[in-house]
Short mmCIF file of C-alpha atoms in Angstrom, two decimals:
data_model
loop_
_atom_site.label_atom_id
_atom_site.label_comp_id
_atom_site.label_asym_id
_atom_site.label_seq_id
_atom_site.Cartn_x
_atom_site.Cartn_y
_atom_site.Cartn_z
CA UNK F 1188 72.40 69.30 102.27
CA UNK F 1189 75.98 69.89 102.53
CA UNK F 1190 76.58 68.53 99.10
CA UNK F 1191 73.93 70.68 97.64
CA UNK F 1192 75.57 73.72 99.10
CA UNK F 1193 78.73 72.93 97.21
CA UNK F 1194 76.80 74.09 94.24
CA UNK F 1195 77.70 77.55 95.19
CA UNK F 1196 81.29 76.72 94.61
CA UNK F 1197 80.59 75.28 91.18
CA UNK F 1198 82.50 77.82 89.27
CA UNK F 1199 85.65 77.23 91.39
CA UNK F 1200 85.35 73.53 90.85
CA UNK F 1201 85.00 73.99 86.97
CA UNK F 1202 87.15 76.79 86.17
CA UNK F 1203 89.26 77.42 89.29
CA UNK F 1204 90.31 81.11 89.86
CA UNK F 1205 89.62 81.79 86.13
CA UNK F 1206 88.30 85.27 85.77
CA UNK F 1207 90.74 86.70 88.26
CA UNK F 1208 93.61 84.23 87.79
CA UNK F 1209 94.58 81.38 85.32
CA UNK F 1210 92.21 78.79 84.13
CA UNK F 1211 91.79 75.89 86.59
CA UNK F 1212 89.44 73.25 87.99
CA UNK F 1213 87.90 70.37 85.94
CA UNK F 1214 88.58 72.23 82.80
CA UNK F 1215 92.35 72.25 83.51
CA UNK F 1216 92.18 68.53 83.96
CA UNK F 1217 90.57 68.16 80.60
CA UNK F 1218 93.00 70.57 79.00
CA UNK F 1219 95.88 68.68 80.59
CA UNK F 1220 94.59 65.35 79.56
CA UNK F 1221 93.82 66.40 76.01
CA UNK F 1222 97.26 67.96 75.53
CA UNK F 1223 98.93 64.82 76.91
CA UNK F 1224 96.94 62.39 74.96
CA UNK F 1225 97.62 64.56 71.76
CA UNK F 1226 101.19 64.54 72.00
CA UNK F 1227 101.63 61.19 73.40
CA UNK F 1228 99.57 59.73 70.58
CA UNK F 1229 102.06 60.87 68.00
CA UNK F 1230 105.06 60.27 70.26
CA UNK F 1231 103.89 56.93 71.42
CA UNK F 1232 102.89 55.66 67.94
CA UNK F 1233 106.58 56.41 66.75
CA UNK F 1234 108.05 54.80 69.93
CA UNK F 1235 105.96 51.69 69.64
CA UNK F 1236 106.64 51.51 65.79
CA UNK F 1237 110.39 52.10 66.33
CA UNK F 1238 110.42 49.38 69.09
CA UNK F 1239 109.70 46.84 66.36
CA UNK F 1240 112.40 48.35 64.13
CA UNK F 1241 114.99 45.88 62.78
CA UNK F 1242 117.65 48.54 63.34
CA UNK F 1243 119.21 47.97 66.67
CA UNK F 1244 120.22 51.56 67.22
CA UNK F 1245 116.62 52.61 66.93
CA UNK F 1246 115.22 49.68 68.84
CA UNK F 1247 117.29 49.58 72.02
CA UNK F 1248 117.05 53.31 72.99
CA UNK F 1249 113.34 53.10 72.68
CA UNK F 1250 113.19 49.96 74.78
CA UNK F 1251 115.33 51.65 77.26
CA UNK F 1252 113.17 54.70 77.29
CA UNK F 1253 109.73 52.94 77.56
CA UNK F 1254 111.03 50.48 80.16
CA UNK F 1255 112.41 53.46 82.31
CA UNK F 1256 109.33 55.50 82.18
CA UNK F 1257 107.15 52.38 82.78
CA UNK F 1258 108.88 51.36 85.74
CA UNK F 1259 108.87 54.87 87.40
CA UNK F 1260 105.87 56.22 89.41
CA UNK F 1261 104.03 59.12 87.71
CA UNK F 1262 104.54 61.22 90.77
CA UNK F 1263 108.22 60.92 90.38
CA UNK F 1264 108.10 61.84 86.71
CA UNK F 1265 106.16 64.98 87.67
CA UNK F 1266 108.62 65.87 90.40
CA UNK F 1267 111.48 65.27 88.19
CA UNK F 1268 110.29 67.55 85.32
CA UNK F 1269 109.11 70.25 87.73
CA UNK F 1270 112.60 70.47 89.38
CA UNK F 1271 114.71 69.69 86.20
CA UNK F 1272 112.94 71.56 83.41
CA UNK F 1273 113.85 75.00 84.97
CA UNK F 1274 117.34 73.81 85.46
CA UNK F 1275 117.63 73.03 81.77
CA UNK F 1276 115.59 75.93 80.40
CA UNK F 1277 116.08 78.63 83.01
CA UNK F 1278 113.18 79.74 85.22
CA UNK F 1279 110.86 80.41 82.38
CA UNK F 1280 108.87 76.89 82.56
CA UNK F 1281 105.64 77.28 84.33
CA UNK F 1282 104.18 74.50 86.46
CA UNK F 1283 101.49 74.02 83.81
CA UNK F 1284 104.06 73.09 81.04
CA UNK F 1285 106.10 70.94 83.32
CA UNK F 1286 102.88 69.14 84.12
CA UNK F 1287 102.09 68.65 80.50
CA UNK F 1288 105.50 67.43 79.70
CA UNK F 1289 105.80 64.90 82.38
CA UNK F 1290 102.21 63.47 81.58
CA UNK F 1291 103.00 63.41 77.98
CA UNK F 1292 106.19 61.36 78.45
CA UNK F 1293 104.38 58.98 80.84
CA UNK F 1294 101.56 58.64 78.45
CA UNK F 1295 103.86 57.96 75.48
CA UNK F 1296 105.67 55.10 77.02
CA UNK F 1297 102.14 53.30 77.75
CA UNK F 1298 100.90 54.14 74.43
CA UNK F 1299 103.96 52.69 72.76
CA UNK F 1300 103.29 49.36 74.33
CA UNK F 1301 99.71 49.62 73.26
CA UNK F 1302 100.82 50.23 69.64
CA UNK F 1303 103.37 47.52 69.82
CA UNK F 1304 100.83 44.97 71.07
CA UNK F 1305 98.24 46.05 68.40
CA UNK F 1306 100.87 45.63 65.63
CA UNK F 1307 101.94 42.33 66.96
CA UNK F 1308 98.41 41.03 67.42
CA UNK F 1309 97.97 41.21 63.36
CA UNK F 1310 98.80 37.79 62.09
CA UNK F 1311 102.22 37.51 60.63
CA UNK F 1312 100.58 36.28 57.36
CA UNK F 1313 99.25 39.74 56.67
CA UNK F 1314 102.65 41.30 56.70
CA UNK F 1315 103.96 38.33 54.46
CA UNK F 1316 101.27 38.82 51.98
CA UNK F 1317 101.96 42.44 51.64
CA UNK F 1318 105.46 42.11 51.46
CA UNK F 1319 105.21 39.46 48.82
CA UNK F 1320 103.32 41.70 46.58
CA UNK F 1321 106.30 43.99 46.56
CA UNK F 1322 105.33 46.49 49.19
CA UNK F 1323 108.08 48.00 51.16
CA UNK F 1324 108.00 47.29 55.01
CA UNK F 1325 106.60 50.89 55.52
CA UNK F 1326 103.93 50.51 52.95
CA UNK F 1327 102.74 47.17 54.37
CA UNK F 1328 102.63 48.50 57.77
CA UNK F 1329 100.81 51.71 56.48
CA UNK F 1330 98.11 50.05 54.32
CA UNK F 1331 97.85 46.57 55.84
CA UNK F 1332 98.96 46.11 59.26
CA UNK F 1333 98.31 49.35 60.99
CA UNK F 1334 94.59 49.76 59.86
CA UNK F 1335 93.89 46.42 61.33
CA UNK F 1336 96.07 46.90 64.39
CA UNK F 1337 94.43 50.10 65.17
CA UNK F 1338 91.02 48.43 65.63
CA UNK F 1339 92.45 46.05 68.26
CA UNK F 1340 94.25 48.98 69.98
CA UNK F 1341 91.09 51.03 70.27
CA UNK F 1342 89.80 49.54 73.44
CA UNK F 1343 93.10 49.80 75.09
CA UNK F 1344 93.52 53.46 74.01
CA UNK F 1345 90.23 54.25 75.63
CA UNK F 1346 90.73 52.73 79.04
CA UNK F 1347 94.24 54.36 78.99
CA UNK F 1348 92.91 57.61 78.23
CA UNK F 1349 90.39 57.46 80.90
CA UNK F 1350 93.10 56.47 83.45
CA UNK F 1351 95.34 59.18 82.04
CA UNK F 1352 92.53 61.77 82.67
CA UNK F 1353 92.26 60.62 86.30
CA UNK F 1354 96.20 60.68 86.60
CA UNK F 1355 96.02 64.44 85.92
CA UNK F 1356 94.82 65.03 89.40
CA UNK F 1357 98.32 63.95 90.67
CA UNK F 1358 99.72 67.24 89.29
CA UNK F 1359 98.13 69.07 92.27
CA UNK F 1360 101.26 68.07 94.03
CA UNK F 1361 103.33 70.82 92.26
CA UNK F 1362 100.56 73.30 92.72
CA UNK F 1363 98.61 73.02 89.45
CA UNK F 1364 95.09 74.29 90.36
CA UNK F 1365 92.97 71.42 88.86
CA UNK F 1366 89.85 69.75 90.26
CA UNK F 1367 91.66 67.93 93.17
CA UNK F 1368 93.50 71.17 94.27
CA UNK F 1369 90.27 73.21 94.03
CA UNK F 1370 88.56 70.64 96.23
CA UNK F 1371 91.24 70.79 98.82
CA UNK F 1372 91.26 74.63 98.80
CA UNK F 1373 87.44 74.59 99.40
CA UNK F 1374 87.61 71.78 102.09
CA UNK F 1375 90.18 73.83 103.95
CA UNK F 1376 87.93 76.77 103.79
CA UNK F 1377 85.18 74.74 105.49
CA UNK F 1378 86.84 72.09 107.50
CA UNK F 1379 83.48 70.78 108.95
CA UNK F 1380 82.24 70.02 105.51
CA UNK F 1381 85.40 68.30 104.19
CA UNK F 1382 83.49 65.25 102.85
CA UNK F 1383 81.12 67.33 100.67
CA UNK F 1384 84.22 68.94 98.91
CA UNK F 1385 85.87 65.48 98.30
CA UNK F 1386 82.55 64.09 97.10
CA UNK F 1387 82.01 66.85 94.64
CA UNK F 1388 85.34 66.10 93.32
CA UNK F 1389 84.58 62.46 92.74
CA UNK F 1390 81.41 63.44 91.00
CA UNK F 1391 83.41 65.65 88.78
CA UNK F 1392 85.65 63.03 87.73
CA UNK F 1393 83.11 60.41 87.46
CA UNK F 1394 80.94 62.60 84.96
CA UNK F 1395 83.92 63.07 82.52
CA UNK F 1396 85.28 59.65 82.62
CA UNK F 1397 81.79 57.82 82.37
CA UNK F 1398 80.78 60.22 79.34
CA UNK F 1399 84.04 59.41 77.67
CA UNK F 1400 83.92 55.80 78.03
CA UNK F 1401 80.26 55.85 76.74
CA UNK F 1402 81.35 57.92 73.64
CA UNK F 1403 84.09 55.33 73.20
CA UNK F 1404 81.88 52.34 73.35
CA UNK F 1405 79.68 53.90 70.56
CA UNK F 1406 82.73 54.50 68.47
CA UNK F 1407 83.76 50.86 69.09
CA UNK F 1408 80.47 49.69 68.02
CA UNK F 1409 80.50 51.83 64.90
CA UNK F 1410 83.81 50.62 63.85
CA UNK F 1411 83.02 46.99 64.85
CA UNK F 1412 85.89 46.09 66.79
CA UNK F 1413 84.29 43.26 68.57
CA UNK F 1414 81.12 41.29 67.88
CA UNK F 1415 79.14 42.67 70.77
CA UNK F 1416 76.03 40.74 69.88
CA UNK F 1417 77.50 37.33 70.96
CA UNK F 1418 78.26 38.65 74.43
CA UNK F 1419 74.67 39.64 75.04
CA UNK F 1420 73.16 37.67 78.13
CA UNK F 1421 70.57 35.99 75.83
CA UNK F 1422 73.32 34.68 73.65
CA UNK F 1423 75.12 33.41 76.43
CA UNK F 1424 72.33 31.37 77.56
CA UNK F 1425 71.58 29.94 74.24
CA UNK F 1426 74.94 29.13 72.47
CA UNK F 1427 77.35 29.04 75.33
CA UNK F 1428 75.47 26.98 77.88
CA UNK F 1429 73.84 24.60 75.31
CA UNK F 1430 70.45 24.71 76.73
CA UNK F 1431 67.63 23.96 74.38
CA UNK F 1432 66.13 27.02 72.77
CA UNK F 1433 62.51 26.35 73.11
CA UNK F 1434 60.47 24.44 75.68
CA UNK F 1435 61.48 23.19 79.10
CA UNK F 1436 64.62 21.56 79.92
CA UNK F 1437 64.19 17.81 79.79
CA UNK F 1438 61.25 17.95 77.42
CA UNK F 1439 61.02 14.69 75.23
CA UNK F 1440 61.16 16.47 71.87
CA UNK F 1441 64.24 18.41 72.79
CA UNK F 1442 66.02 15.35 74.19
CA UNK F 1443 65.50 13.28 70.99
CA UNK F 1444 66.57 16.23 68.84
CA UNK F 1445 69.89 16.49 70.79
CA UNK F 1446 70.56 12.70 70.60
CA UNK F 1447 72.97 11.61 67.81
CA UNK F 1448 70.70 9.30 65.69
CA UNK F 1449 71.65 5.67 66.08
CA UNK F 1450 73.33 4.22 62.96
CA UNK F 1451 73.01 0.77 61.62
CA UNK F 1452 74.58 -1.80 63.67
CA UNK F 1453 77.97 -2.90 62.28
CA UNK F 1454 78.14 -6.43 61.40
CA UNK F 1455 81.34 -8.24 61.63
CA UNK T 960 114.96 31.80 35.79
CA UNK T 961 115.68 30.40 39.32
CA UNK T 962 118.74 28.81 40.33
CA UNK T 963 119.72 27.23 43.79
CA UNK T 964 123.36 26.97 44.31
CA UNK T 965 124.26 24.68 47.23
CA UNK T 966 121.76 26.58 49.52
CA UNK T 967 121.95 25.84 53.02
CA UNK T 968 119.73 26.91 55.79
CA UNK T 969 119.59 26.28 59.52
CA UNK T 970 116.97 27.28 62.18
CA UNK T 971 119.04 27.16 65.25
CA UNK T 972 120.57 23.69 65.02
CA UNK T 973 118.13 22.11 62.78
CA UNK T 974 119.49 21.91 59.20
CA UNK T 975 116.25 22.72 57.29
CA UNK T 976 117.72 23.04 53.88
CA UNK T 977 120.58 20.73 52.88
CA UNK T 978 122.78 21.56 49.78
CA UNK T 979 119.83 22.39 47.58
CA UNK T 980 120.84 22.39 43.92
CA UNK T 981 118.03 23.12 41.62
CA UNK T 982 117.51 25.00 38.33
CA UNK T 983 114.03 26.15 37.08
CA UNK T 984 113.66 27.44 33.65
CA UNK T 985 111.03 29.85 32.22
CA UNK T 986 107.51 28.55 31.94
CA UNK T 987 108.15 25.52 33.92
CA UNK T 988 105.65 23.97 36.40
CA UNK T 989 107.39 22.36 39.39
CA UNK T 990 105.66 20.41 42.07
CA UNK T 991 107.28 20.05 45.31
CA UNK T 992 106.08 17.28 47.42
CA UNK T 993 107.32 15.34 50.58
CA UNK T 994 106.32 14.65 54.14
CA UNK T 995 105.53 17.45 56.44
CA UNK T 996 108.68 19.20 57.98
CA UNK T 997 110.71 18.32 54.97
CA UNK T 998 111.43 21.92 54.31
CA UNK T 999 109.19 22.39 51.22
CA UNK T 1000 107.48 25.65 52.40
CA UNK T 1001 111.03 27.00 53.56
CA UNK T 1002 112.53 26.41 50.12
CA UNK T 1003 109.59 28.08 48.62
CA UNK T 1004 109.80 31.12 50.88
CA UNK T 1005 113.56 31.57 50.15
CA UNK T 1006 112.85 32.37 46.65
CA UNK T 1007 111.09 35.71 47.55
CA UNK T 1008 113.33 36.24 50.62
CA UNK T 1009 110.75 35.69 53.17
CA UNK T 1010 113.22 33.38 54.67
CA UNK T 1011 117.04 33.91 54.35
CA UNK T 1012 119.51 31.19 53.39
CA UNK T 1013 122.60 30.95 55.48
CA UNK T 1014 124.89 29.61 52.92
CA UNK T 1015 125.05 29.23 49.10
CA UNK T 1016 123.33 31.44 46.41
CA UNK T 1017 119.84 31.82 44.95
CA UNK T 1018 119.62 33.58 41.54
CA UNK T 1019 116.13 34.71 40.57
CA UNK T 1020 115.76 36.21 37.08
CA UNK T 1021 119.31 37.45 37.15
CA UNK T 1022 119.15 38.91 40.68
CA UNK T 1023 121.38 37.54 43.29
CA UNK T 1024 119.45 37.14 46.58
CA UNK T 1025 122.63 37.19 48.94
CA UNK T 1026 123.65 40.42 47.30
CA UNK T 1027 122.60 43.36 49.84
CA UNK T 1028 122.09 45.71 46.93
CA UNK T 1029 119.36 43.64 45.40
CA UNK T 1030 116.16 45.58 45.46
CA UNK T 1031 113.92 43.47 47.54
CA UNK T 1032 110.73 45.27 46.67
CA UNK T 1033 111.49 44.93 42.91
CA UNK T 1034 112.33 41.30 43.41
CA UNK T 1035 109.14 40.61 45.20
CA UNK T 1036 106.96 42.40 42.81
CA UNK T 1037 108.09 39.95 40.13
CA UNK T 1038 107.24 36.93 42.29
CA UNK T 1039 103.53 36.28 43.24
CA UNK T 1040 102.88 34.20 46.28
CA UNK T 1041 99.66 32.32 47.29
CA UNK T 1042 99.59 31.27 50.97
CA UNK T 1043 97.89 28.21 52.57
CA UNK T 1044 95.80 30.43 54.79
CA UNK T 1045 94.98 32.91 51.92
CA UNK T 1046 96.08 35.98 54.04
CA UNK T 1047 93.51 38.22 52.40
CA UNK T 1048 93.42 41.72 53.96
CA UNK T 1049 90.29 41.47 56.07
CA UNK T 1050 89.65 45.04 56.18
CA UNK T 1051 89.30 45.43 52.53
CA UNK T 1052 86.79 44.20 49.84
CA UNK T 1053 87.94 41.62 47.23
CA UNK T 1054 88.56 44.22 44.61
CA UNK T 1055 90.54 46.58 47.01
CA UNK T 1056 92.67 43.41 47.97
CA UNK T 1057 93.52 43.17 44.32
CA UNK T 1058 94.20 46.78 43.54
CA UNK T 1059 96.08 47.63 46.57
CA UNK T 1060 99.50 46.50 45.48
CA UNK T 1061 99.30 47.62 41.89
CA UNK T 1062 98.36 51.15 43.03
CA UNK T 1063 100.95 51.62 45.85
CA UNK T 1064 103.75 49.70 44.17
CA UNK T 1065 103.30 50.12 40.49
CA UNK T 1066 101.58 53.52 40.87
CA UNK T 1067 98.65 52.74 38.75
CA UNK T 1068 95.63 55.00 39.00
CA UNK T 1069 92.49 53.73 40.67
CA UNK T 1070 90.64 53.40 37.30
CA UNK T 1071 93.41 51.35 35.54
CA UNK T 1072 93.95 49.23 38.70
CA UNK T 1073 90.23 48.43 39.04
CA UNK T 1074 90.04 47.51 35.25
CA UNK T 1075 92.88 45.18 35.75
CA UNK T 1076 91.33 43.67 38.83
CA UNK T 1077 88.15 43.07 37.19
CA UNK T 1078 89.86 41.24 34.43
CA UNK T 1079 91.49 39.01 36.92
CA UNK T 1080 88.25 38.46 38.81
CA UNK T 1081 86.50 37.36 35.65
CA UNK T 1082 89.45 34.96 35.09
CA UNK T 1083 88.91 33.39 38.49
CA UNK T 1084 85.09 33.61 38.16
CA UNK T 1085 84.32 36.03 41.01
CA UNK T 1086 83.14 39.29 39.29
CA UNK T 1087 80.05 39.10 41.34
CA UNK T 1088 81.80 39.03 44.62
CA UNK T 1089 83.85 42.19 43.80
CA UNK T 1090 82.57 44.08 46.82
CA UNK T 1091 82.48 41.29 49.29
CA UNK T 1092 84.83 41.28 52.33
CA UNK T 1093 87.01 38.24 52.84
CA UNK T 1094 84.65 36.87 55.80
CA UNK T 1095 81.87 36.77 53.39
CA UNK T 1096 83.71 34.48 50.98
CA UNK T 1097 84.16 30.75 51.19
CA UNK T 1098 87.60 29.28 51.43
CA UNK T 1099 87.76 28.47 47.78
CA UNK T 1100 86.56 31.87 46.83
CA UNK T 1101 89.12 33.49 49.16
CA UNK T 1102 91.91 31.47 47.71
CA UNK T 1103 90.90 32.47 44.16
CA UNK T 1104 90.86 36.30 45.20
CA UNK T 1105 94.23 35.63 46.68
CA UNK T 1106 95.59 34.20 43.31
CA UNK T 1107 94.06 37.20 41.70
CA UNK T 1108 95.68 39.46 44.04
CA UNK T 1109 99.19 38.03 43.18
CA UNK T 1110 98.44 38.01 39.42
CA UNK T 1111 97.55 41.74 39.55
CA UNK T 1112 101.32 42.46 39.91
CA UNK T 1113 101.82 40.66 36.66
CA UNK T 1114 104.46 38.48 38.10
CA UNK T 1115 106.91 36.30 36.20
CA UNK T 1116 106.95 33.70 38.77
CA UNK T 1117 104.01 32.33 40.95
CA UNK T 1118 104.70 30.42 44.12
CA UNK T 1119 102.05 28.35 45.79
CA UNK T 1120 102.49 27.25 49.16
CA UNK T 1121 99.89 24.43 49.89
CA UNK T 1122 97.26 26.45 48.38
CA UNK T 1123 94.39 23.83 48.79
CA UNK T 1124 95.29 22.08 52.12
CA UNK T 1125 93.21 24.61 54.12
CA UNK T 1126 90.12 24.00 51.89
CA UNK T 1127 87.15 21.60 52.09
CA UNK T 1128 87.45 18.84 49.62
CA UNK T 1129 84.66 20.02 47.50
CA UNK T 1130 86.18 23.54 47.22
CA UNK T 1131 89.70 22.20 45.95
CA UNK T 1132 88.90 21.82 42.53
CA UNK T 1133 87.80 25.28 41.79
CA UNK T 1134 91.19 26.51 42.94
CA UNK T 1135 92.99 23.81 41.06
CA UNK T 1136 91.18 24.73 37.82
CA UNK T 1137 92.47 28.28 38.06
CA UNK T 1138 96.01 26.97 38.63
CA UNK T 1139 95.70 24.53 35.78
CA UNK T 1140 94.52 27.39 33.33
CA UNK T 1141 97.41 29.51 34.78
CA UNK T 1142 99.94 26.61 33.91
CA UNK T 1143 98.58 26.40 30.46
CA UNK T 1144 99.22 30.04 29.80
CA UNK T 1145 102.89 29.44 30.44
CA UNK T 1146 103.46 30.98 33.93
CA UNK T 1147 106.48 29.87 35.72
CA UNK T 1148 105.00 28.09 38.76
CA UNK T 1149 106.43 26.36 41.73
CA UNK T 1150 103.72 24.64 43.84
CA UNK T 1151 104.15 22.94 47.10
CA UNK T 1152 100.99 20.58 47.23
CA UNK T 1153 99.73 17.08 47.96
CA UNK T 1154 97.49 16.97 45.15
CA UNK T 1155 98.89 14.29 43.02
CA UNK T 1156 96.15 14.52 40.42
CA UNK T 1157 97.08 18.22 39.76
CA UNK T 1158 100.86 17.32 39.75
CA UNK T 1159 100.37 14.56 37.17
CA UNK T 1160 98.18 16.86 34.95
CA UNK T 1161 100.45 20.00 34.73
CA UNK T 1162 103.66 19.47 36.49
CA UNK T 1163 106.79 19.46 34.10
CA UNK T 1164 108.87 18.18 37.03
CA UNK T 1165 108.34 16.93 40.45
CA UNK T 1166 110.70 17.53 43.24
CA UNK T 1167 110.55 15.10 46.16
CA UNK T 1168 112.06 16.41 49.42
CA UNK T 1169 112.60 14.88 52.92
CA UNK T 1170 114.33 16.22 55.86
CA UNK T 1171 115.63 19.27 54.04
CA UNK T 1172 117.21 17.42 51.27
CA UNK T 1173 115.98 16.96 47.43
CA UNK T 1174 115.81 13.18 47.14
CA UNK T 1175 114.52 12.93 43.68
CA UNK T 1176 113.56 15.16 40.66
CA UNK T 1177 111.85 13.74 37.74
CA UNK T 1178 108.65 13.89 35.60
CA UNK T 1179 105.37 13.00 37.29
CA UNK T 1180 105.45 9.26 36.17
CA UNK T 1181 108.99 8.90 37.43
CA UNK T 1182 108.39 10.10 40.79
CA UNK T 1183 104.62 8.81 41.33
CA UNK T 1184 104.85 5.49 39.52
CA UNK T 1185 108.47 4.33 39.41
CA UNK T 1186 110.31 6.15 42.46
CA UNK T 1187 113.87 5.17 42.62
CA UNK T 1188 114.72 6.30 46.18
CA UNK T 1189 113.39 4.06 49.08
CA UNK T 1190 112.19 7.04 51.02
CA UNK T 1191 110.13 8.17 47.94
CA UNK T 1192 108.81 4.72 47.44
CA UNK T 1193 107.51 4.48 51.02
CA UNK T 1194 106.05 7.99 50.87
CA UNK T 1195 104.35 7.28 47.62
CA UNK T 1196 102.84 3.98 48.66
CA UNK T 1197 101.33 5.64 51.73
CA UNK T 1198 99.87 8.63 49.87
CA UNK T 1199 98.22 6.14 47.33
CA UNK T 1200 97.05 3.71 50.23
CA UNK T 1201 98.92 0.74 48.49
CA UNK T 1202 100.88 -1.47 50.79
CA UNK T 1203 104.51 -1.92 49.82
CA UNK T 1204 104.90 -4.89 47.51
CA UNK T 1205 106.70 -7.37 49.61
CA UNK T 1206 107.44 -10.63 47.99
CA UNK T 1207 108.13 -12.58 51.20
CA UNK T 1208 104.73 -11.85 52.53
CA UNK T 1209 103.11 -12.74 49.42
CA UNK T 1210 104.84 -16.21 49.46
CA UNK T 1211 103.72 -16.69 52.97
CA UNK T 1212 100.11 -15.83 52.04
CA UNK T 1213 100.34 -18.33 49.12
CA UNK T 1214 101.74 -21.11 51.32
CA UNK T 1215 99.13 -20.55 54.07
CA UNK T 1216 96.16 -20.72 51.50
#
């Protein structure tokens, strides 16, 4: 019942104080995530590619950046950019943009590692074959290695995007009015129905994350990343557990079919 | 055309190429054979600089490989290479595998590149498979497409790195036939292979290597029938499954019977 009553607040959950104030709620989560994904996609790909560079003055700064960001909690990055961006750019940086910047940098470091893993997962022979036909390293990457690596990166990208979307909720700590913050505001207005507010938040996150992974799975299927057929339960029963396809286990016909026919006896 | 001048290479502490001196002229077919780990593939891969040498010099078609000013892409465009595991691009069809390099490196347009690719596919007998992906081809077919792919760049030199050793025995001949016809057209070829029959048929010279050294160079009969070096003798006898001729053993057998 309490949960149904929360429908009265649905506008606030979805849009925050939008008509009167800035846009917020679940919409803001999505906007934050999309901006972070978009910018980190480009930035992360560049970082990941440069990390594999032969030039040490490109390689080592990238490694340093990636490792520092990856070994720092997101919440610290958010605080860091919240307090330091105004310090460098004057007081004009809003909390929204400091949230976008910190999320993008966080995401870029992780994406760089996904890109690197994807490139390295392509067999070395592919690069060698491309190079031996006279392609430059850049062309070999662009036309041969990356198209194959991208297929392998796709599942990791999807799971990272989903977790990045959930991570946008951490930005409530610097006062971004996204879904978590709206939930907290509502729960404080009605302290006796706190659980309902938190439950609504969870539903909001779940809906977006689930539909995103569902879409992604469809995309994976279309691009043909993995042979999904061979992971069906029926396939497992037949090929992987080596049970007879027809008839009961232990039936004579099956048994004889499985036996290796006896060859002629060897004579000394 | 290709000249090795005391080329040396180390992998960490292993001396994989020891003072290689070899000169290969235009139109020659060279077969390199020897036990595994002898450095045959490494020697082959130094020619198009997929491996670097640490000491010495290699001159390919007038280009000095140790010179940093040498244009690597121009060098490699002149040298075709065929790999043991084919290394076809799995995300492209047979015809696109072949046209990719001519289009991106030589700047041919799609129509011209496709025309050239179809000619090459005809040569290797696979026109009907033009739109097949590598996974839909047998090993022999894949290797023939790979040969066509290297030929599409109209190279002056072809390198073959054990082109038949990943194939089923009955598929080997279709690949060897293509290589034989290529040799007859006067292509400069360097082939690492264990196919003695192929070597006897088309090789101008056979190079026998062991432990990073070139032990013997000679015509196929010289190396296969009358090897001079004891290591070559023992290798050849094990390849041909003939026990080493040993006079003492024979005398013992005679006396016992």
